[in-house]
mmCIF file with all atom_site columns, C-alpha atoms in Angstrom:
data_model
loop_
_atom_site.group_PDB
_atom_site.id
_atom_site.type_symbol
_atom_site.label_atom_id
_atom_site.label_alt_id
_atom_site.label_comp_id
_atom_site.label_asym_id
_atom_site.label_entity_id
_atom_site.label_seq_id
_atom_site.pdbx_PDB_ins_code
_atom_site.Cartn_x
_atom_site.Cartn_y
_atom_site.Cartn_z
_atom_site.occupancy
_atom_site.B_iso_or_equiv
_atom_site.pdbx_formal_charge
_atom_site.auth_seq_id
_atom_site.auth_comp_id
_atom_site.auth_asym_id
_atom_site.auth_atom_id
_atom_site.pdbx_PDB_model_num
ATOM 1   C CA . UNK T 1 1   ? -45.109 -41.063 220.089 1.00 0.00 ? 1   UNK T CA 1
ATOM 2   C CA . UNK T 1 2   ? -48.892 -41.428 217.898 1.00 0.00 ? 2   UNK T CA 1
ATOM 3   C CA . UNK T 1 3   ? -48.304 -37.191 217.217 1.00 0.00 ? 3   UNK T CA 1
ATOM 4   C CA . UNK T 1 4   ? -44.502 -37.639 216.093 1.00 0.00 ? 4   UNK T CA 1
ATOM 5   C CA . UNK T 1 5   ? -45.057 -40.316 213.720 1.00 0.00 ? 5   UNK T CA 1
ATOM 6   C CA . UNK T 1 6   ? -47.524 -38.056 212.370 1.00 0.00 ? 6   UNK T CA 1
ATOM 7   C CA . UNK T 1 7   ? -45.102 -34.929 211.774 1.00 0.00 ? 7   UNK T CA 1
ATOM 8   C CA . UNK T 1 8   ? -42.439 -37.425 210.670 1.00 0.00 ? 8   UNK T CA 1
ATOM 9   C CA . UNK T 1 9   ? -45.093 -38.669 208.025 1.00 0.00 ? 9   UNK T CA 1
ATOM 10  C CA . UNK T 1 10  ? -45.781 -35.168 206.809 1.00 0.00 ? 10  UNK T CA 1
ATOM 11  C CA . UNK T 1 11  ? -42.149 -34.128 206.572 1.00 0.00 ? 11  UNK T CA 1
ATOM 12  C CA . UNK T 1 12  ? -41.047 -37.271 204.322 1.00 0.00 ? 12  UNK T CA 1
ATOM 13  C CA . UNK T 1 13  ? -44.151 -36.991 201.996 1.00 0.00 ? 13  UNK T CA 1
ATOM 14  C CA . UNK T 1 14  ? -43.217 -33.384 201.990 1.00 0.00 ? 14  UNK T CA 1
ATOM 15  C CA . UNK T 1 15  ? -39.959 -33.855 200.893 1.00 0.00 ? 15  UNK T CA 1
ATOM 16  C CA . UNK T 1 16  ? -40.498 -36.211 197.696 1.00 0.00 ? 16  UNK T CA 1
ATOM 17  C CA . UNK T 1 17  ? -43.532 -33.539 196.167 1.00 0.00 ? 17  UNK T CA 1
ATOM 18  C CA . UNK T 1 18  ? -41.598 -31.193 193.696 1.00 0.00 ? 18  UNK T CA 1
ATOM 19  C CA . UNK T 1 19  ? -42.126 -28.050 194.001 1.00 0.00 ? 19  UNK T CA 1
ATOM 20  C CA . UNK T 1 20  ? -44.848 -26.043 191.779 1.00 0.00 ? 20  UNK T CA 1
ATOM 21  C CA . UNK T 1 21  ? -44.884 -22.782 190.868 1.00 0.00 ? 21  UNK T CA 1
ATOM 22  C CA . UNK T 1 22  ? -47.725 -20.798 191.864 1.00 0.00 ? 22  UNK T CA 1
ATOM 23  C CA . UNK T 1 23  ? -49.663 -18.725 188.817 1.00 0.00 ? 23  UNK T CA 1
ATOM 24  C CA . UNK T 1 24  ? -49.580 -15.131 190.597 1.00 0.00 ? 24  UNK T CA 1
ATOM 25  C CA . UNK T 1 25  ? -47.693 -13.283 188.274 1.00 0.00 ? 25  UNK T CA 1
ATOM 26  C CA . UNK T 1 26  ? -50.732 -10.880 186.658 1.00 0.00 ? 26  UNK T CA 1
ATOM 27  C CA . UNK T 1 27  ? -49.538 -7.564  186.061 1.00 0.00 ? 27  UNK T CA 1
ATOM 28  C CA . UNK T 1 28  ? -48.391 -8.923  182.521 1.00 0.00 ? 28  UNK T CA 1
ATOM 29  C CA . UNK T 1 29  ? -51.507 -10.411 181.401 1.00 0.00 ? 29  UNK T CA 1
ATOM 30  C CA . UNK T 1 30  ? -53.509 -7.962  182.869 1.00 0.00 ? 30  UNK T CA 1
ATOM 31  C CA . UNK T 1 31  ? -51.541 -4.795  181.191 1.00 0.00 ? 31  UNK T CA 1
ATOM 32  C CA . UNK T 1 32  ? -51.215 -6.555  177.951 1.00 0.00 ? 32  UNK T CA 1
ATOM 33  C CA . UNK T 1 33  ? -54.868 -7.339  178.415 1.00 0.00 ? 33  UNK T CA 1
ATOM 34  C CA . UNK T 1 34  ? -55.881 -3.486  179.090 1.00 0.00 ? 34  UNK T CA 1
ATOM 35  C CA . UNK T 1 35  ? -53.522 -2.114  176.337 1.00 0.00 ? 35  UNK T CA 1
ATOM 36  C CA . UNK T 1 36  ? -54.521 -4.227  173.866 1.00 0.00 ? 36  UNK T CA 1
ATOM 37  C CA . UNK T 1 37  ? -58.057 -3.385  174.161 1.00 0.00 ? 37  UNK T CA 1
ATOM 38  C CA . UNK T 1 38  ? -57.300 0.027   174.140 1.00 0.00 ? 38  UNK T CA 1
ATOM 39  C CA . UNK T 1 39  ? -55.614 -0.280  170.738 1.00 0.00 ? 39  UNK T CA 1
ATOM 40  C CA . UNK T 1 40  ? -58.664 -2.328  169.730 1.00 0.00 ? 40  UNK T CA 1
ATOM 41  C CA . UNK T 1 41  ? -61.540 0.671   170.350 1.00 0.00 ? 41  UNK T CA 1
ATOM 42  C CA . UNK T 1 42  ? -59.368 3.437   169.254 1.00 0.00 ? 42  UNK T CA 1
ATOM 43  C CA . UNK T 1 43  ? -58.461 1.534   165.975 1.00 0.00 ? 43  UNK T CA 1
ATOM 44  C CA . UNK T 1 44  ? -61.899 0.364   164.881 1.00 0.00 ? 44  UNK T CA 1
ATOM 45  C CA . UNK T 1 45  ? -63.435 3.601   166.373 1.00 0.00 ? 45  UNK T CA 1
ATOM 46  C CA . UNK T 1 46  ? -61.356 5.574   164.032 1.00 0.00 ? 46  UNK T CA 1
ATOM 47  C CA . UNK T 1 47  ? -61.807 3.096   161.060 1.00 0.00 ? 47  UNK T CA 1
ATOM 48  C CA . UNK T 1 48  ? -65.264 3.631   161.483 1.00 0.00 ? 48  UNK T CA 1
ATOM 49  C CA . UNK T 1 49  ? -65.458 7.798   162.340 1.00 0.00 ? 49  UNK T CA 1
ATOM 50  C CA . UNK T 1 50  ? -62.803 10.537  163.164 1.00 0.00 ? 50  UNK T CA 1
ATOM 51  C CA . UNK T 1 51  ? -62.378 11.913  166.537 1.00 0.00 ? 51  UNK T CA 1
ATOM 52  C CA . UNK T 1 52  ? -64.375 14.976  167.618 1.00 0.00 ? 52  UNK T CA 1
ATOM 53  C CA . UNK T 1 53  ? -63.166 18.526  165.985 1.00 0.00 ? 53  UNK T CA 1
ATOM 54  C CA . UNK T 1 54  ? -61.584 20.209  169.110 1.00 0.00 ? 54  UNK T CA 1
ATOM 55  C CA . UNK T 1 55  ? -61.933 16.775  171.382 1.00 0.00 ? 55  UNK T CA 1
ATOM 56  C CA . UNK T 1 56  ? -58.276 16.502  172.164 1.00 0.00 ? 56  UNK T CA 1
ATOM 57  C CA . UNK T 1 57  ? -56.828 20.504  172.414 1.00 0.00 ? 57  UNK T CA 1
ATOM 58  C CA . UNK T 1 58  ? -60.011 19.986  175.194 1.00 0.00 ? 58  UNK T CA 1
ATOM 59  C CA . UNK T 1 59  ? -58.272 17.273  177.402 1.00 0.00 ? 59  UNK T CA 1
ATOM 60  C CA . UNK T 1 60  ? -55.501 20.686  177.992 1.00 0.00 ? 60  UNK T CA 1
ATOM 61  C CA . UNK T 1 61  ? -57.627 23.818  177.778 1.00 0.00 ? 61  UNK T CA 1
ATOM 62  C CA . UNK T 1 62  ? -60.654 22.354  180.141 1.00 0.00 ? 62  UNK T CA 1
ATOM 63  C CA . UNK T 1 63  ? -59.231 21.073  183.922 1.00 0.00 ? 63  UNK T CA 1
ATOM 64  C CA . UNK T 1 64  ? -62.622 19.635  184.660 1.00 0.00 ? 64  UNK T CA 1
ATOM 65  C CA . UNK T 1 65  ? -63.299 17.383  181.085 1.00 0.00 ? 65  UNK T CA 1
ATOM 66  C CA . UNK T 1 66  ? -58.911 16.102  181.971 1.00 0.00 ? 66  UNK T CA 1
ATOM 67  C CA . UNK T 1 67  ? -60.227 15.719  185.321 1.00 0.00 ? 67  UNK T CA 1
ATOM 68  C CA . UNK T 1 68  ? -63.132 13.116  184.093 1.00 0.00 ? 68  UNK T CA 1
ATOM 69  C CA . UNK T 1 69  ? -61.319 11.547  181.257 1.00 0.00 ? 69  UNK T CA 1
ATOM 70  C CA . UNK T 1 70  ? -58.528 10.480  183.665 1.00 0.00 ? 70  UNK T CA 1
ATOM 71  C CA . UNK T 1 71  ? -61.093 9.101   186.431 1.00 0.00 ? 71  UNK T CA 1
ATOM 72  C CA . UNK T 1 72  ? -62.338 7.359   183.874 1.00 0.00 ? 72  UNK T CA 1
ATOM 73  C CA . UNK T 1 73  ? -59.147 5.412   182.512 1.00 0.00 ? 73  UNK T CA 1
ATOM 74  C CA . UNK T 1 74  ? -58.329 5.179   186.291 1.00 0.00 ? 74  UNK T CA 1
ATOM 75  C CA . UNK T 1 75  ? -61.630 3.404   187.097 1.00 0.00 ? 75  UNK T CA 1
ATOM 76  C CA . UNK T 1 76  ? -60.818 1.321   184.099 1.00 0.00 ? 76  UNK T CA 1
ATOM 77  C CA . UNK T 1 77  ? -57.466 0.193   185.384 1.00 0.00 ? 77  UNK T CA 1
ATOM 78  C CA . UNK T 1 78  ? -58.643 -0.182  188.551 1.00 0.00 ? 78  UNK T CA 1
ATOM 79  C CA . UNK T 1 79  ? -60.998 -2.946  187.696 1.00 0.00 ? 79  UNK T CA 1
ATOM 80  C CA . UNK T 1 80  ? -59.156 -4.628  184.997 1.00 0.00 ? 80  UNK T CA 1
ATOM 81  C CA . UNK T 1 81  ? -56.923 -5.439  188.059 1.00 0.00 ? 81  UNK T CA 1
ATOM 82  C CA . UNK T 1 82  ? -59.425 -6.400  190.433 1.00 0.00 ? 82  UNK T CA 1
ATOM 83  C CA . UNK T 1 83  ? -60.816 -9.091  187.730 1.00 0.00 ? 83  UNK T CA 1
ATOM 84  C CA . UNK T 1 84  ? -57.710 -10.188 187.190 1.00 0.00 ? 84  UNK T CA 1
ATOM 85  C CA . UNK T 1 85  ? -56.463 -10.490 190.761 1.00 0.00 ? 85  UNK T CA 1
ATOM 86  C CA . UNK T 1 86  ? -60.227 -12.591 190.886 1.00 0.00 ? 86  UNK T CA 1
ATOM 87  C CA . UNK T 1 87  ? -58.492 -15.171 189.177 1.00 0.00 ? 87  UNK T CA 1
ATOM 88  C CA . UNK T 1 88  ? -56.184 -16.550 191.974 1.00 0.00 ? 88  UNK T CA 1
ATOM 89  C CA . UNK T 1 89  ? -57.633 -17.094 195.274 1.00 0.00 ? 89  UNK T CA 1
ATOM 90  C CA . UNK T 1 90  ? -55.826 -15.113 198.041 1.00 0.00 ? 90  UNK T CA 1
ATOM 91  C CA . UNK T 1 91  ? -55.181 -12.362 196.058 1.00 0.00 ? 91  UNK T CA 1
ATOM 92  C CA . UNK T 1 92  ? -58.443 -10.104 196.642 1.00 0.00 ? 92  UNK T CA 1
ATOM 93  C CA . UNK T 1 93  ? -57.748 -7.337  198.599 1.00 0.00 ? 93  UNK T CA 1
ATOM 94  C CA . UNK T 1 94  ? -61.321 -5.715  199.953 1.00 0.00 ? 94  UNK T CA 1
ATOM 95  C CA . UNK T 1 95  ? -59.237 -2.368  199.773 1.00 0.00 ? 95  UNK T CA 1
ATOM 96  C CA . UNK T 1 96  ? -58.757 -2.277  196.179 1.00 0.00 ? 96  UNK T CA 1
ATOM 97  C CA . UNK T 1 97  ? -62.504 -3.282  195.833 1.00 0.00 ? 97  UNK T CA 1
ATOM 98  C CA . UNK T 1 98  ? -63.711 0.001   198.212 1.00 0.00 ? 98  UNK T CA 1
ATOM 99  C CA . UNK T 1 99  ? -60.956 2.241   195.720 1.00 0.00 ? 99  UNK T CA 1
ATOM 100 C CA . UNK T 1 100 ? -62.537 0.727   192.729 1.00 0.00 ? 100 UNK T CA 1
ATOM 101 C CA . UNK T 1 101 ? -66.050 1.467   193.507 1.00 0.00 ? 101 UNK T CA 1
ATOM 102 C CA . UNK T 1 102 ? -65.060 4.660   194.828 1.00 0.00 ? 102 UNK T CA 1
ATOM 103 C CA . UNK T 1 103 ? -63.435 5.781   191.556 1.00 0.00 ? 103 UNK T CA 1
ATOM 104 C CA . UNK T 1 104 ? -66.536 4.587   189.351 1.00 0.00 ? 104 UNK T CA 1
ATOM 105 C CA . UNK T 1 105 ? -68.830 6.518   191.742 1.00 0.00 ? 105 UNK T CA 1
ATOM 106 C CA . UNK T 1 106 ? -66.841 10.067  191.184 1.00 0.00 ? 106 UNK T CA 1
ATOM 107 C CA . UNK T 1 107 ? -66.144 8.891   187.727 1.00 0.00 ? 107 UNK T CA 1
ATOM 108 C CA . UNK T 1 108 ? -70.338 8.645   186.691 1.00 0.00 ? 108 UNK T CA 1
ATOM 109 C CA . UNK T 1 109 ? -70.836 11.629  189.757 1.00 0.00 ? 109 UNK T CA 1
ATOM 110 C CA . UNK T 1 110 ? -68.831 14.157  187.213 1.00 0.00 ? 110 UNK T CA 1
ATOM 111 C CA . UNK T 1 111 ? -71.399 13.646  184.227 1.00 0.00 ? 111 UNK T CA 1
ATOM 112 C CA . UNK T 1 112 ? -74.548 13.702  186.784 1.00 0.00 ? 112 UNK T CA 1
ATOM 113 C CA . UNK T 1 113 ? -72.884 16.945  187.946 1.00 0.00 ? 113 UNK T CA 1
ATOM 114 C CA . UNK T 1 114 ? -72.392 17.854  184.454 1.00 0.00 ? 114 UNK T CA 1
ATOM 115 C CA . UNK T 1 115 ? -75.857 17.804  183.914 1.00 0.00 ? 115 UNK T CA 1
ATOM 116 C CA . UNK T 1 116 ? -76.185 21.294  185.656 1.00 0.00 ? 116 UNK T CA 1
ATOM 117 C CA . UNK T 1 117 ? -72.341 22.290  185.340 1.00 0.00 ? 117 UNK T CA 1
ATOM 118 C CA . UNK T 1 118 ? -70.875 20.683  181.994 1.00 0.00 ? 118 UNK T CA 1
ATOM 119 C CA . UNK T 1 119 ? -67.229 20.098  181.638 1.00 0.00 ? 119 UNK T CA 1
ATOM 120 C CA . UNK T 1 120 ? -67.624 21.582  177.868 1.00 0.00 ? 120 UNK T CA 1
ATOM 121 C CA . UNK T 1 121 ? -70.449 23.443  176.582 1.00 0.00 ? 121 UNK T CA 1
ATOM 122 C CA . UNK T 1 122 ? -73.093 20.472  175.070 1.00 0.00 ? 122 UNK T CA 1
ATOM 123 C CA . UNK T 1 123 ? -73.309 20.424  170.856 1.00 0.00 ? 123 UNK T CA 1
ATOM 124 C CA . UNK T 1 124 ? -74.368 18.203  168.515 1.00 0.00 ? 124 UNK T CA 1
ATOM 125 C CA . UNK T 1 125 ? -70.697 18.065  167.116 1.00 0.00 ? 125 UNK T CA 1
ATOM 126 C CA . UNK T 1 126 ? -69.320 14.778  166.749 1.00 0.00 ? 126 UNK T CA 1
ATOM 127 C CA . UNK T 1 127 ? -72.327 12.936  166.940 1.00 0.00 ? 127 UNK T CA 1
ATOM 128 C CA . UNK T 1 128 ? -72.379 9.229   165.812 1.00 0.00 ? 128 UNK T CA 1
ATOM 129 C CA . UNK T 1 129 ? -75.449 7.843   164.755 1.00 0.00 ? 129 UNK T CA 1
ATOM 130 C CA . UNK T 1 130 ? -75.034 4.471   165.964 1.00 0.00 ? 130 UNK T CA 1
ATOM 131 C CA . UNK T 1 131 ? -73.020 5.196   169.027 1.00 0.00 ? 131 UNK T CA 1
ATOM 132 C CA . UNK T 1 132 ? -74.728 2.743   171.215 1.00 0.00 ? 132 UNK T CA 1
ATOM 133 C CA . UNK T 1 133 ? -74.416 -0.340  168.878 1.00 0.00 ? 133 UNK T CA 1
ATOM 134 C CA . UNK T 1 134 ? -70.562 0.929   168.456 1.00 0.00 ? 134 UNK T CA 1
ATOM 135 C CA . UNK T 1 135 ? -70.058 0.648   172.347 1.00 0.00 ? 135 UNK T CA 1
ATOM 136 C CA . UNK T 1 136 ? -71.836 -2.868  171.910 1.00 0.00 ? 136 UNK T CA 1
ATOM 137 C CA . UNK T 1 137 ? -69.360 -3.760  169.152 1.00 0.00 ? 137 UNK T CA 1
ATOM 138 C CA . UNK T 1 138 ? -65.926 -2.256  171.184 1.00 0.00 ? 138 UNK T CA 1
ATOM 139 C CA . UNK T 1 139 ? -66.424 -3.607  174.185 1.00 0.00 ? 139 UNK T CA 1
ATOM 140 C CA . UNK T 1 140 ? -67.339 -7.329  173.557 1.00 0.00 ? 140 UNK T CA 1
ATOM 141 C CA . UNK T 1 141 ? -64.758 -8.847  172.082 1.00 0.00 ? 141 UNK T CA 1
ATOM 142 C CA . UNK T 1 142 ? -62.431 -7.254  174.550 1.00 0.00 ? 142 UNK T CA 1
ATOM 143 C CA . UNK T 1 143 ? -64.741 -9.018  177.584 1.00 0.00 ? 143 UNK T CA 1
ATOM 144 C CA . UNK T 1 144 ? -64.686 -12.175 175.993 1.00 0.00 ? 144 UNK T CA 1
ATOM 145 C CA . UNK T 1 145 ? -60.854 -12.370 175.659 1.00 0.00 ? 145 UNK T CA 1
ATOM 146 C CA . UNK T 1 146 ? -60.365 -11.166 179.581 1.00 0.00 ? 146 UNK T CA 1
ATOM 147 C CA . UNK T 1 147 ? -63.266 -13.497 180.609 1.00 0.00 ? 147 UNK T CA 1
ATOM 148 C CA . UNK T 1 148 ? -60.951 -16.302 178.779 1.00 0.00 ? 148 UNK T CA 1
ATOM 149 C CA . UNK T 1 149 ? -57.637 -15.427 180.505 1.00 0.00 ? 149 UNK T CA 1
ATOM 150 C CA . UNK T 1 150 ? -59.244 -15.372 183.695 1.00 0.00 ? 150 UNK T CA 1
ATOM 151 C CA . UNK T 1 151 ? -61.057 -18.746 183.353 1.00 0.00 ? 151 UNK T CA 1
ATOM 152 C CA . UNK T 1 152 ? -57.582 -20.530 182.292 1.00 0.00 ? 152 UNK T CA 1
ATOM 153 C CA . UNK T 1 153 ? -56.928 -19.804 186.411 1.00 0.00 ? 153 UNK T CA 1
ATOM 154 C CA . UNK T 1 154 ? -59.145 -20.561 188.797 1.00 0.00 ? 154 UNK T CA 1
ATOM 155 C CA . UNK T 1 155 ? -61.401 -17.743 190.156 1.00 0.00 ? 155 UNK T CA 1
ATOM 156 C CA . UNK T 1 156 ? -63.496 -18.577 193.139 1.00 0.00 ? 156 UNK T CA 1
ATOM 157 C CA . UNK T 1 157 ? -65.621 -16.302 192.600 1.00 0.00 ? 157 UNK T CA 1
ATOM 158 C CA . UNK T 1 158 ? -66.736 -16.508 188.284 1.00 0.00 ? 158 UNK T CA 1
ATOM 159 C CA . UNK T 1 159 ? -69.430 -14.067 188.779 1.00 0.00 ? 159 UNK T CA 1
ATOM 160 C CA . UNK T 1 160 ? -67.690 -11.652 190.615 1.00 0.00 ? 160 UNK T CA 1
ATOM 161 C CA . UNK T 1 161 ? -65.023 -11.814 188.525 1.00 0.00 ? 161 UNK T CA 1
ATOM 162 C CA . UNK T 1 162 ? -67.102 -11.756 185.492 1.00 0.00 ? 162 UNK T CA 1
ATOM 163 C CA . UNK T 1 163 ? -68.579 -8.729  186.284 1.00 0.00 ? 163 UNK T CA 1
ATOM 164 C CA . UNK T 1 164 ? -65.152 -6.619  187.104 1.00 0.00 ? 164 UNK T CA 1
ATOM 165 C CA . UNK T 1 165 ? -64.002 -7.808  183.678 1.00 0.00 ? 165 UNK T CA 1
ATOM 166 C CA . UNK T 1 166 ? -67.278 -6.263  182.348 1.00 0.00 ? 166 UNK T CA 1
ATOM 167 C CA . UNK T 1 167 ? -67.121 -3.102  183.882 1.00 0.00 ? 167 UNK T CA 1
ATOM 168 C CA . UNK T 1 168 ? -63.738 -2.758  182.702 1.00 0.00 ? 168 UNK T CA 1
ATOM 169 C CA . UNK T 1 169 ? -64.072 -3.771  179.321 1.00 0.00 ? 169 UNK T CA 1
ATOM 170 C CA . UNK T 1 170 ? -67.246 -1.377  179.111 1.00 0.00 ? 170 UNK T CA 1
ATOM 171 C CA . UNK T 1 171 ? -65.570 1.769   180.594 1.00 0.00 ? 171 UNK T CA 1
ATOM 172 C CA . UNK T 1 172 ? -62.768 1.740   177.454 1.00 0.00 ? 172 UNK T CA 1
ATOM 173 C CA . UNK T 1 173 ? -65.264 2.416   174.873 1.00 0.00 ? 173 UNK T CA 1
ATOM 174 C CA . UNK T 1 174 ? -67.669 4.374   177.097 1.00 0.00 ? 174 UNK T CA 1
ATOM 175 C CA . UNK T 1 175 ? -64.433 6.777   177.938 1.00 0.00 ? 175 UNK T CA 1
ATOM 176 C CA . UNK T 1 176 ? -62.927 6.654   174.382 1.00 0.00 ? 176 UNK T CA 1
ATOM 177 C CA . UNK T 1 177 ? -66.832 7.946   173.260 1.00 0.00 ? 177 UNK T CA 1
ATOM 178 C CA . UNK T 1 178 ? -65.609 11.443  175.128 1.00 0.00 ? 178 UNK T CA 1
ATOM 179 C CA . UNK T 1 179 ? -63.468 12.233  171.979 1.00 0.00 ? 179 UNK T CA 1
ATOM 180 C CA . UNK T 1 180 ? -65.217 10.122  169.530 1.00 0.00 ? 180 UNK T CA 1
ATOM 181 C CA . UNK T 1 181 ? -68.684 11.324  169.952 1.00 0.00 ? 181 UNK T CA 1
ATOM 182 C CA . UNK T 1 182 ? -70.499 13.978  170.989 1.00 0.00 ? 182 UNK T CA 1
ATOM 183 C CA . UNK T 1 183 ? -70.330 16.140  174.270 1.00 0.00 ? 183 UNK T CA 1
ATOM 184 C CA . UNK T 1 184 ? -73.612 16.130  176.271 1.00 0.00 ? 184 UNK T CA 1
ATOM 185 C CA . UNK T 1 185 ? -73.393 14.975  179.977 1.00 0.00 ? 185 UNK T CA 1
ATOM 186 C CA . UNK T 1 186 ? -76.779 13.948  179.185 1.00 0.00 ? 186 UNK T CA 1
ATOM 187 C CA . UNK T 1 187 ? -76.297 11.638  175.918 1.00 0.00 ? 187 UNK T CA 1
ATOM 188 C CA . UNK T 1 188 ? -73.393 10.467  177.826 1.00 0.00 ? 188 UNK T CA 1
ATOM 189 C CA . UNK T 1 189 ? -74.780 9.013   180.768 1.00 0.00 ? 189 UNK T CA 1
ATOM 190 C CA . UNK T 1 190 ? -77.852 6.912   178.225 1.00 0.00 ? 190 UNK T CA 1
ATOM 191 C CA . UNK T 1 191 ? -75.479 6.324   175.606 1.00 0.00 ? 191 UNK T CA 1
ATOM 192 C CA . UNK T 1 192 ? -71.997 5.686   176.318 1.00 0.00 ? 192 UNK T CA 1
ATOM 193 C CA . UNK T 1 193 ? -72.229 4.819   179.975 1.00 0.00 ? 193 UNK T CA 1
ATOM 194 C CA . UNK T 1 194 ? -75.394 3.427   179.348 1.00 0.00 ? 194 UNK T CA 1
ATOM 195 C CA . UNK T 1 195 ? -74.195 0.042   177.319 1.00 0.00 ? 195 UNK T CA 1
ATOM 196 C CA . UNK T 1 196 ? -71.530 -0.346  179.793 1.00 0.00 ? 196 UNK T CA 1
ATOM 197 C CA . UNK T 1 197 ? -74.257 -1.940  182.366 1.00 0.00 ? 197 UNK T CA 1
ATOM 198 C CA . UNK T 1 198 ? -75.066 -4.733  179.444 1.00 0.00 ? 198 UNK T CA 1
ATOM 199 C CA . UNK T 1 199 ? -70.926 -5.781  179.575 1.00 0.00 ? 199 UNK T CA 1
ATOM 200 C CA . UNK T 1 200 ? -71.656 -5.808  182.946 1.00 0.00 ? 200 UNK T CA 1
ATOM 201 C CA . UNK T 1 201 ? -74.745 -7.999  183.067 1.00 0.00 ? 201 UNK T CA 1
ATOM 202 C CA . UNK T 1 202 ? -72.797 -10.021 180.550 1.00 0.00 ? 202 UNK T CA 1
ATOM 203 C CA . UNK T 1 203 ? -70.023 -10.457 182.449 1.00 0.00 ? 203 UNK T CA 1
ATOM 204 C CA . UNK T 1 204 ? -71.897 -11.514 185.212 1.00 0.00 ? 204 UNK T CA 1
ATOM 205 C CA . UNK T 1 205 ? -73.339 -14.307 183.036 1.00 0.00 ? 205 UNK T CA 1
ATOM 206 C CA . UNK T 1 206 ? -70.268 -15.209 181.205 1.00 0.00 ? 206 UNK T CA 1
ATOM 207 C CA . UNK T 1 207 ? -69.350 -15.966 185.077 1.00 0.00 ? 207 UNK T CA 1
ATOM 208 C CA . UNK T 1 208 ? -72.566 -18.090 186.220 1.00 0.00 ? 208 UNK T CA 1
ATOM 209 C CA . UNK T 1 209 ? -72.335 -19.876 182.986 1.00 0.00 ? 209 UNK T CA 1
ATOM 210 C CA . UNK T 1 210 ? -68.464 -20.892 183.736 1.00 0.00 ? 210 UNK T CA 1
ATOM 211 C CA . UNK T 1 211 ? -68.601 -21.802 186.966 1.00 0.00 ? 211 UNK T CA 1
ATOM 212 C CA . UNK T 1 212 ? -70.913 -24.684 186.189 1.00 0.00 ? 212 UNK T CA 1
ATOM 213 C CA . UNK T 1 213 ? -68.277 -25.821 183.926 1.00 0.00 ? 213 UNK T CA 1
ATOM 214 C CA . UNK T 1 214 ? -65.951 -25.816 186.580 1.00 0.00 ? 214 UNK T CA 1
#
């Protein structure tokens, strides 16, 4: 009789709560998120140099540079998602974490291979003096914005979550660099991939220093 009073106490205090929406709708906020920090590199980057002579008639004429451009905006993608999906607990999938990693591990494994096998032959053409401080300057703003849109939901995980949005928002200007800049596995893997770690790090901290706001 104790146990049915109970269920029959659930069921009305059930029935008077109205009924709330849950925030898992992401691929909007997330695509308009990765777009529009796409259109955000490739504008300033342009504003501020042109692309590489050659860069783009590349992407068709050499399989293997295609091949490691589109791992990269892959890997991108792939972890724009996962920082968004960070955002709302229950929606993690340790899947899409092992296919992330995996694609960032073939993506930086084709410029280490490069090193002895380059996708195009290595030049000085293209080269931008302050390429480092430009991949500083792209991929900021974009991390701050995505760190924001995540925070307005409630990841359980900030650093975690911090640090996706990092590697993300690092990867657009360290892939855009490709065409921008020039072509030298080497110089790639200091100075365009090489900045990407600090959006990570950043990230990261963006994500320790939210969560004790939480």
């Amino acid at each position: 009789m104790k146990q049915q009073s109970r269920v029959d106490l659930i069921k009305d205090l059930s029935s008077h709560v109205a009924v709330v929406r849950p925030r898992t709708r992401l691929l909007l906020p997330s695509m308009l998120w990765f777009i529009g920090s796409w259109i955000y590199v490739v504008a300033l980057s342009l504003y501020l140099g042109p692309l590489r002579e050659g860069a783009v008639k590349s992407l068709v004429t050499s399989p293997q540079f295609a091949f490691e451009s589109s791992m990269g905006l892959i890997t991108g993608a792939l972890f724009c998602v996962l920082a968004f999906r960070e955002s709302i607990p229950s929606l993690r999938h340790q899947w899409l974490v092992y296919l992330s990693y995996l694609s960032a591990i073939v993506w930086v494994s084709c410029y280490v291979l490069g090193l002895t096998f380059p996708a195009l032959e290595p030049s000085m053409l293209g080269k931008r003096a302050h390429c480092v401080l430009e991949a500083y300057l792209y991929s900021m703003p974009p991390l701050l914005i995505g760190y924001f849109l995540i925070y307005r939901r409630y990841p359980l995980n900030a650093f975690r979550a911090g640090m996706f949005m990092g590697v993300s928002a690092g990867m657009i200007p360290a892939l855009f660099m490709q065409i921008s800049c020039m072509y030298d596995p080497q110089h790639i893997l200091t100075h365009h991939i090489g900045p990407a770690t600090i959006a990570i790090a950043i990230g990261a901290l963006l994500g320790l220093i939210f969560k004790k706001m939480k």
